[in-house]
Amino acid sequence: MKSPLPSPCPATVTVRRNPPRRARPTPSSVIPLREPLSSPSLLRDIFATDAAQHNPNNAQHIKPDDSPTTTLPENLKVFLRIRPPVIQKGSRTIAESKNAWPKNPKSNARPKAKKTTEICVQANDDLRSVTVSTPQPLQDMKRIKSEVYEGFSRVFSAESSQNDVYEEMVKPLVDDFSKGISGMLAALGPSGSGKTHTVFGSAREPGMVPLALRRIFSQDESTAAQSSRVVYLSMFEISSERGKGEKMIDLLHDGGDVSLQHSVLKGLREAVVNDVQQAESLIAHGMLKRATATTNSNSQSSRSQCIINIRWGSKQGGEEVDGNANSTTLTIVDLAGAEREKKTGNQGARLLESNFINNTSMVFGQCLRSLLEHQKNRNKTLQKHYKNSLLTRYLRNYLEGKKRMMLILTVKPGVEDYLDTSFLLRQASPFSKIKFKTVEEPVNLTNKRPNQALPQAGQLKKMKFGSNENSLITEGKTDRRFPENLHKEIPVKAIEGSVDQSIQDNDENINVHALSNGISGLGIHENMLKGNVSNLKVKKDREYRIMQGFSKALWNVLKQYKEKLEGVETENCHLKENLANEKTRSLDLKNELTNEKTRILDLENEVKELKSRCICSKPSTNVLQVSTHASDFDLSHYQMTKTPEVKSDILSPSMRGLEKTETEKTADPSARDLVGSFASCSDGGDEQHPQQLEDLIECSDDTENTKGSRDTATPDTCFRNKALLLLPSNNSSPELVCCEDMGTMDIPCTAIQSTFGSVCINHKSEQDALKIVADVKNLESESECELDGSCLVDVFEYESNGNTYDHEDLKDAKTKEELTQLQNDNDTSLVEEQSVSMSENLHADLKSSRSPQNGGKCNHVKEEESTLKPLGSILPKEGTDAQNKPKSLKVASCRNQLTEKPRRRLQPAASLLLKELSMLDIKDENDKPKGAKAGKKVTMDEKSRTQGSLSLLNLLTKKT
Ligand SMILES: Nc1ncnc2c1ncn2[C@@H]1O[C@H](COP(=O)(O)OP(=O)(O)OP(=O)(O)O)[C@@H](O)[C@H]1O
């Protein structure tokens, strides 16, 4: 029945998966290829075994000593079985027809068998590897022609019989089981691949379970120890509970729900099996109860994981004596087959079942993968995947490599099953590298291990003599039936008390004889009591050691905790101290903060007080008098009346902007329009000078630094609220020049104090300013004072302080005579000195400010040119001969300042002095007119001069 493999694709390759191991296989993993066993050969083997067991000297299978055996590490054996392909034959397949096990009556429907001729899996000649050919449609996509999976202990082809599988796979397991080594065989594979067929088989082709039972019983019957051994059989399934939880059902006994608690099955009853027939009938009974259903893949698909346990027991005096849960067990697991939803088309409850099945298969695989990775790299922790399903929890010891297990993978060879097959092989073939290092205690078939077979002291109370039928497993221990009179607890207690006393006294020789005498009436054999006593002693001793170890461990743990506690307490103390310090610090800081706040408040109050004082006093300082000439603008004509300190401080920076070389001066006609915004403070008093000085310096510096960019910039804000009144010395029209556009400038007031008195002018527009100028000029013309040809201009800067100044006050301005009167009141000598020093300072400043760095040009002036307006263009000209008709003006501060403060005496004095200077006509001295007339005039003038003015004149004359 060979089906042709698909033709190889030239563009594809063959991939070798899981290549053969380099290490030599362990002897136990080498399974000699044998011919299928015939009945005679089986019998021969059985007889050989029996002979060995009969002959006490032949220890081939039975170990004489009771010591635990540590087996060498061996690899997990992974077998692969390829089931025959499904060939449609009527409504039944050939394979199905062979399966003669009783079917679950609930599932009668049969899926449509697909007719298939193409196969994708084929066992290789070495019988240890398999080649999986990629179906033609998938070859181009996967670019793999075929995959070779290696490392199997044996690959069973579709032609292999159940006996072949048994001989190669299960027989060694059963043999080891007979030796007292537990083992487990699990069948894995997709749905319908033949797991159940392999495990249980059919009447015609019995599977591994019946074959193993036959083997076991055939051995048991032929041994001399027949009377001392009992085979217990249990069978249960783990299925999904409506897709939510998992439940365990005892398949051999009706209505028995089983639960797993701490690796111990509760509620599972074992059946004592005496012969093969009984065992097979029990299995058949369990199979009928097993949950199955019809799916697209399998007409009788298992919907649960089925576990069969075959356990060795012992008999004493013709009655079975329970061992314990650790007794040798052979476990065979038939997992439900993984399903693809697409393929099975499951829905509803079936789909939930399918999810559960797939999940269990997945967890099973995860456990083994984790074990493999852990063994490959010990640094990788062994993941506890086993917790994720009931089956893996139950099989934990096997899945963690503590007990020996085998795997049989079943696959379907059809092309349509390629995906399932290749997936399973890829996942499971590496499991063959898993190693087991099992520690097993061999079964003493000749009853040489009474401690395992005999009941323990604690169980004696429960022991009841009874029939050797089914026994109920409770917490892993089987109840035994003892005679009723054993319920008399006095002898039992006497035994226990005696043993306890002996252990306490460390008395090795327990008076078993006395004990046996004490209970001789019960008919219990002395040997049995001896065994029990020694067993009890060992147990007590073990418990004592365990408790000792436990108490030591507990003591160490407590010690560590105590140390930790002490450390924590010390740390706590430190933290508390730190906290206290921090609290103190925070309090100090709070106090400091409060003090600072108080200080700030005090300072604020002080500032307020000072401000209020400043507003009240409003001294009009920094009045600059500038003398200019219409034809030749010369800074030397500018003079200023101001205290020397303030003048030098404030004017110097501003004057720097006025630097200009002589050539440029003449070349630049705008020089005559120069507005020296020699700003000064009028309301800050002496305390505010520094700030304003800074502002001025800033302006000047900025101008120097950003010379280019300032051309297009807005006027310097430093000169906001500043107005300049220029009266040229050539008696041309006075010019009012503002630093900013008067139309937009928000000037609350401008106060101009003329030399004839104090005037306060409130104007908000250019027109107002012009009016003021006109008014001042009128006043001058009306006055009888002599004009000396020089032009006195005061530059006044004010700041809005809320005061209002009435324009009409200008009319109340005092006449020049009144001013002169005031001037006379002043200390003329002081005035003269100050005037001289200021004049000198001014000259010095101007000279120093004319540096070639800025080409002698006044940057500030340049900036302001666009916004400054020559007064000549907006004021009517009153005269053309400036030399003959000099005019004098003064800009004054607010009225309220004048009322509070005495009038400035320096200004009139300075004006007078300047007037005198102008009258001197120093220039004319060089070409002094000859004659008595001229000399006479001079003499007359000299007479009218004061002593101070004379000295000043002398000084100036010397200078010039
Ligand atoms: N090696 C084989 N020889 C003959 N028939 C086989 C073989 N393997 C499987 N079959 C048949 O194939 C059908 C499905 O097999 P089986 O029920 O054992 O699959 P399964 O893997 O247990 O499926 P599921 O996981 O769904 O229970 C059965 O009718 C069985 O008789």
CSV table of N, CA and C in Angstrom, one decimal, residues 103-201:
chain,number,residue,atom,x,y,z
A,103,LYS,N,-17.9,0.8,21.4
A,103,LYS,CA,-18.0,2.2,21.1
A,103,LYS,C,-19.0,2.8,22.1
A,104,ASN,N,-18.8,4.1,22.3
A,104,ASN,CA,-19.8,4.8,23.1
A,104,ASN,C,-21.1,4.9,22.3
A,105,PRO,N,-22.2,4.4,22.9
A,105,PRO,CA,-23.4,4.4,22.1
A,105,PRO,C,-23.9,5.8,21.7
A,106,LYS,N,-23.4,6.7,22.5
A,106,LYS,CA,-23.9,8.1,22.2
A,106,LYS,C,-23.5,8.6,20.8
A,107,SER,N,-22.3,8.1,20.4
A,107,SER,CA,-21.8,8.6,19.2
A,107,SER,C,-21.9,7.6,18.1
A,108,ASN,N,-22.9,7.6,17.3
A,108,ASN,CA,-23.1,6.7,16.2
A,108,ASN,C,-22.9,7.3,14.9
A,109,ALA,N,-22.9,8.6,14.8
A,109,ALA,CA,-22.7,9.2,13.5
A,109,ALA,C,-21.3,9.0,13.0
A,110,ARG,N,-21.2,8.9,11.7
A,110,ARG,CA,-19.9,8.6,11.1
A,110,ARG,C,-19.6,9.8,10.2
A,111,PRO,N,-18.3,10.2,10.3
A,111,PRO,CA,-17.9,11.3,9.4
A,111,PRO,C,-17.7,10.7,8.0
A,112,LYS,N,-17.8,11.6,7.1
A,112,LYS,CA,-17.5,11.2,5.7
A,112,LYS,C,-16.0,11.0,5.6
A,113,ALA,N,-15.7,9.7,5.2
A,113,ALA,CA,-14.3,9.4,5.0
A,113,ALA,C,-13.8,10.0,3.7
A,114,LYS,N,-12.6,10.6,3.8
A,114,LYS,CA,-12.1,11.2,2.6
A,114,LYS,C,-11.2,10.2,1.9
A,115,LYS,N,-11.4,10.1,0.7
A,115,LYS,CA,-10.6,9.2,-0.1
A,115,LYS,C,-9.3,9.9,-0.4
A,116,THR,N,-8.2,9.2,0.0
A,116,THR,CA,-6.9,9.8,-0.1
A,116,THR,C,-5.9,8.8,-0.6
A,117,THR,N,-5.1,9.2,-1.5
A,117,THR,CA,-4.0,8.3,-2.0
A,117,THR,C,-2.7,8.9,-1.7
A,118,GLU,N,-2.6,10.2,-1.5
A,118,GLU,CA,-1.3,10.8,-1.4
A,118,GLU,C,-0.9,10.8,0.1
A,119,ILE,N,0.3,10.6,0.4
A,119,ILE,CA,0.8,10.6,1.7
A,119,ILE,C,2.0,11.6,1.8
A,120,CYS,N,2.2,12.1,3.0
A,120,CYS,CA,3.3,13.1,3.1
A,120,CYS,C,4.3,12.6,4.2
A,121,VAL,N,4.1,11.5,4.8
A,121,VAL,CA,5.0,11.1,5.9
A,121,VAL,C,5.5,9.7,5.5
A,122,GLN,N,6.7,9.5,5.6
A,122,GLN,CA,7.2,8.1,5.3
A,122,GLN,C,8.4,7.9,6.3
A,123,ALA,N,8.4,6.7,6.9
A,123,ALA,CA,9.5,6.3,7.7
A,123,ALA,C,10.7,6.0,6.9
A,124,ASN,N,11.8,6.4,7.4
A,124,ASN,CA,13.1,6.2,6.7
A,124,ASN,C,13.6,4.8,7.0
A,125,ASP,N,14.6,4.3,6.3
A,125,ASP,CA,15.1,3.0,6.4
A,125,ASP,C,15.7,2.7,7.8
A,126,ASP,N,16.2,3.7,8.4
A,126,ASP,CA,16.9,3.5,9.6
A,126,ASP,C,15.9,3.3,10.8
A,127,LEU,N,14.6,3.5,10.5
A,127,LEU,CA,13.5,3.4,11.5
A,127,LEU,C,13.7,4.3,12.7
A,128,ARG,N,14.5,5.3,12.5
A,128,ARG,CA,14.7,6.2,13.6
A,128,ARG,C,14.4,7.7,13.1
A,129,SER,N,14.1,7.8,11.9
A,129,SER,CA,13.8,9.1,11.4
A,129,SER,C,12.6,9.0,10.4
A,130,VAL,N,12.1,10.1,10.1
A,130,VAL,CA,10.9,10.1,9.2
A,130,VAL,C,11.1,11.3,8.3
A,131,THR,N,10.6,11.1,7.0
A,131,THR,CA,10.7,12.2,6.1
A,131,THR,C,9.2,12.7,5.8
A,132,VAL,N,9.1,14.0,6.0
A,132,VAL,CA,7.8,14.7,5.7
A,132,VAL,C,7.9,15.5,4.5
A,133,SER,N,7.2,15.1,3.5
A,133,SER,CA,7.2,15.8,2.2
A,133,SER,C,6.2,17.0,2.2
A,134,THR,N,6.7,18.1,1.8
A,134,THR,CA,5.8,19.3,1.7
A,134,THR,C,4.8,19.1,0.5
A,135,PRO,N,3.6,19.2,0.8
A,135,PRO,CA,2.6,19.1,-0.4
A,135,PRO,C,3.0,20.2,-1.4
A,136,GLN,N,2.7,19.8,-2.7
A,136,GLN,CA,3.0,20.7,-3.8
A,136,GLN,C,2.5,22.1,-3.6
A,137,PRO,N,1.3,22.3,-3.2
A,137,PRO,CA,0.9,23.7,-3.1
A,137,PRO,C,1.6,24.5,-2.1
A,138,LEU,N,2.2,23.9,-1.1
A,138,LEU,CA,2.9,24.6,-0.1
A,138,LEU,C,4.4,24.7,-0.3
A,139,GLN,N,4.9,23.9,-1.3
A,139,GLN,CA,6.3,23.9,-1.5
A,139,GLN,C,6.9,25.3,-1.9
A,140,ASP,N,6.2,25.9,-2.8
A,140,ASP,CA,6.6,27.2,-3.3
A,140,ASP,C,6.6,28.2,-2.1
A,141,MET,N,5.6,28.1,-1.3
A,141,MET,CA,5.5,29.1,-0.2
A,141,MET,C,6.6,28.8,0.9
A,142,LYS,N,6.7,27.6,1.2
A,142,LYS,CA,7.7,27.3,2.3
A,142,LYS,C,9.1,27.1,1.8
A,143,ARG,N,9.2,26.9,0.5
A,143,ARG,CA,10.5,26.6,-0.1
A,143,ARG,C,11.2,25.4,0.5
A,144,ILE,N,10.4,24.5,1.0
A,144,ILE,CA,11.0,23.3,1.6
A,144,ILE,C,10.4,22.1,0.9
A,145,LYS,N,11.3,21.3,0.3
A,145,LYS,CA,10.7,20.1,-0.4
A,145,LYS,C,10.3,19.1,0.6
A,146,SER,N,11.1,18.9,1.6
A,146,SER,CA,10.8,17.9,2.6
A,146,SER,C,11.6,18.1,3.8
A,147,GLU,N,11.1,17.6,4.9
A,147,GLU,CA,11.8,17.7,6.2
A,147,GLU,C,12.0,16.4,6.8
A,148,VAL,N,13.2,16.2,7.3
A,148,VAL,CA,13.6,14.9,7.9
A,148,VAL,C,13.6,15.1,9.4
A,149,TYR,N,12.8,14.4,10.1
A,149,TYR,CA,12.8,14.5,11.6
A,149,TYR,C,13.5,13.3,12.1
A,150,GLU,N,14.5,13.5,13.0
A,150,GLU,CA,15.3,12.5,13.5
A,150,GLU,C,15.3,12.4,15.0
A,151,GLY,N,16.0,11.4,15.5
A,151,GLY,CA,16.1,11.3,16.9
A,151,GLY,C,15.1,10.4,17.6
A,152,PHE,N,14.3,9.8,16.8
A,152,PHE,CA,13.2,8.9,17.4
A,152,PHE,C,13.9,7.6,17.9
A,153,SER,N,13.3,7.1,18.9
A,153,SER,CA,13.8,5.7,19.4
A,153,SER,C,13.4,4.7,18.4
A,154,ARG,N,12.2,4.9,17.8
A,154,ARG,CA,11.8,4.0,16.7
A,154,ARG,C,10.6,4.6,16.0
A,155,VAL,N,10.6,4.5,14.7
A,155,VAL,CA,9.5,4.9,13.9
A,155,VAL,C,8.7,3.7,13.4
A,156,PHE,N,7.5,3.7,13.8
A,156,PHE,CA,6.6,2.6,13.3
A,156,PHE,C,5.8,3.0,12.1
A,157,SER,N,6.1,2.3,11.1
A,157,SER,CA,5.4,2.6,9.8
A,157,SER,C,3.9,2.2,9.9
A,158,ALA,N,3.2,2.5,8.9
A,158,ALA,CA,1.8,2.2,8.8
A,158,ALA,C,1.6,0.7,8.8
A,159,GLU,N,2.6,0.0,8.4
A,159,GLU,CA,2.4,-1.5,8.4
A,159,GLU,C,2.7,-2.1,9.7
A,160,SER,N,3.2,-1.4,10.7
A,160,SER,CA,3.6,-2.0,12.0
A,160,SER,C,2.3,-2.4,12.7
A,161,SER,N,2.5,-3.5,13.4
A,161,SER,CA,1.3,-4.1,14.1
A,161,SER,C,1.4,-3.6,15.6
A,162,GLN,N,0.4,-3.9,16.3
A,162,GLN,CA,0.4,-3.5,17.7
A,162,GLN,C,1.5,-4.2,18.5
A,163,ASN,N,1.7,-5.5,18.1
A,163,ASN,CA,2.7,-6.2,18.8
A,163,ASN,C,4.1,-5.6,18.6
A,164,ASP,N,4.3,-5.1,17.4
A,164,ASP,CA,5.6,-4.5,17.1
A,164,ASP,C,5.8,-3.3,18.1
A,165,VAL,N,4.8,-2.6,18.2
A,165,VAL,CA,4.9,-1.4,19.0
A,165,VAL,C,5.1,-1.8,20.5
A,166,TYR,N,4.3,-2.8,20.9
A,166,TYR,CA,4.5,-3.3,22.2
A,166,TYR,C,5.9,-3.8,22.5
A,167,GLU,N,6.4,-4.6,21.6
A,167,GLU,CA,7.7,-5.2,21.9
A,167,GLU,C,8.8,-4.1,22.0
A,168,GLU,N,8.7,-3.2,21.1
A,168,GLU,CA,9.7,-2.2,21.0
A,168,GLU,C,9.6,-1.1,22.1
A,169,MET,N,8.4,-0.9,22.4
A,169,MET,CA,8.1,0.3,23.3
A,169,MET,C,7.7,-0.1,24.7
A,170,VAL,N,6.7,-0.9,24.8
A,170,VAL,CA,6.1,-1.1,26.1
A,170,VAL,C,6.7,-2.2,26.9
A,171,LYS,N,7.2,-3.2,26.2
A,171,LYS,CA,7.8,-4.3,26.9
A,171,LYS,C,8.9,-4.0,27.9
A,172,PRO,N,9.9,-3.1,27.4
A,172,PRO,CA,10.9,-2.7,28.4
A,172,PRO,C,10.3,-2.0,29.6
A,173,LEU,N,9.3,-1.3,29.3
A,173,LEU,CA,8.6,-0.5,30.4
A,173,LEU,C,8.0,-1.4,31.4
A,174,VAL,N,7.4,-2.4,30.8
A,174,VAL,CA,6.7,-3.4,31.7
A,174,VAL,C,7.7,-4.2,32.5
A,175,ASP,N,8.8,-4.5,31.8
A,175,ASP,CA,9.9,-5.2,32.5
A,175,ASP,C,10.4,-4.4,33.7
A,176,ASP,N,10.6,-3.1,33.4
A,176,ASP,CA,11.1,-2.3,34.5
A,176,ASP,C,10.1,-2.2,35.6
A,177,PHE,N,8.8,-2.1,35.2
A,177,PHE,CA,7.8,-2.1,36.2
A,177,PHE,C,7.8,-3.3,37.1
A,178,SER,N,8.1,-4.4,36.5
A,178,SER,CA,8.2,-5.6,37.2
A,178,SER,C,9.4,-5.6,38.2
A,179,LYS,N,10.4,-4.8,37.8
A,179,LYS,CA,11.5,-4.6,38.7
A,179,LYS,C,11.3,-3.6,39.8
A,180,GLY,N,10.2,-2.9,39.7
A,180,GLY,CA,9.9,-1.9,40.7
A,180,GLY,C,10.2,-0.5,40.3
A,181,ILE,N,10.4,-0.3,39.0
A,181,ILE,CA,10.6,1.0,38.4
A,181,ILE,C,9.4,1.5,37.8
A,182,SER,N,8.9,2.6,38.3
A,182,SER,CA,7.7,3.2,37.7
A,182,SER,C,8.0,3.8,36.3
A,183,GLY,N,7.0,3.9,35.5
A,183,GLY,CA,7.1,4.4,34.2
A,183,GLY,C,5.8,5.0,33.7
A,184,MET,N,6.0,5.7,32.7
A,184,MET,CA,4.7,6.3,32.1
A,184,MET,C,4.9,6.4,30.6
A,185,LEU,N,3.8,6.0,29.9
A,185,LEU,CA,3.7,6.1,28.5
A,185,LEU,C,2.6,7.0,28.1
A,186,ALA,N,2.9,8.0,27.3
A,186,ALA,CA,1.8,9.0,26.9
A,186,ALA,C,1.8,9.0,25.4
A,187,ALA,N,0.5,9.0,24.9
A,187,ALA,CA,0.3,9.0,23.5
A,187,ALA,C,-0.1,10.4,23.1
A,188,LEU,N,0.6,11.0,22.2
A,188,LEU,CA,0.3,12.4,21.7
A,188,LEU,C,0.1,12.4,20.2
A,189,GLY,N,-0.8,13.2,19.8
A,189,GLY,CA,-0.9,13.3,18.3
A,189,GLY,C,-2.2,14.0,18.0
A,190,PRO,N,-2.4,14.4,16.7
A,190,PRO,CA,-3.6,15.0,16.3
A,190,PRO,C,-4.8,14.1,16.4
A,191,SER,N,-6.0,14.6,16.4
A,191,SER,CA,-7.2,13.8,16.5
A,191,SER,C,-7.3,12.9,15.3
A,192,GLY,N,-7.6,11.6,15.6
A,192,GLY,CA,-7.8,10.6,14.6
A,192,GLY,C,-6.5,10.0,14.1
A,193,SER,N,-5.4,10.3,14.8
A,193,SER,CA,-4.1,9.7,14.3
A,193,SER,C,-3.8,8.3,14.9
A,194,GLY,N,-4.7,7.8,15.8
A,194,GLY,CA,-4.5,6.5,16.3
A,194,GLY,C,-3.9,6.3,17.7
A,195,LYS,N,-4.1,7.3,18.5
A,195,LYS,CA,-3.6,7.2,19.9
A,195,LYS,C,-4.4,6.2,20.7
A,196,THR,N,-5.7,6.3,20.6
A,196,THR,CA,-6.6,5.4,21.3
A,196,THR,C,-6.4,4.0,20.8
A,197,HIS,N,-6.3,3.9,19.5
A,197,HIS,CA,-6.0,2.6,18.9
A,197,HIS,C,-4.7,2.0,19.4
A,198,THR,N,-3.7,2.8,19.5
A,198,THR,CA,-2.4,2.3,20.0
A,198,THR,C,-2.5,1.9,21.5
A,199,VAL,N,-3.2,2.7,22.3
A,199,VAL,CA,-3.2,2.5,23.7
A,199,VAL,C,-4.1,1.3,24.0
A,200,PHE,N,-5.3,1.4,23.5
A,200,PHE,CA,-6.3,0.3,23.9
A,200,PHE,C,-6.4,-0.7,22.8
A,201,GLY,N,-6.3,-0.3,21.6
A,201,GLY,CA,-6.4,-1.3,20.5
A,201,GLY,C,-7.8,-1.8,20.4
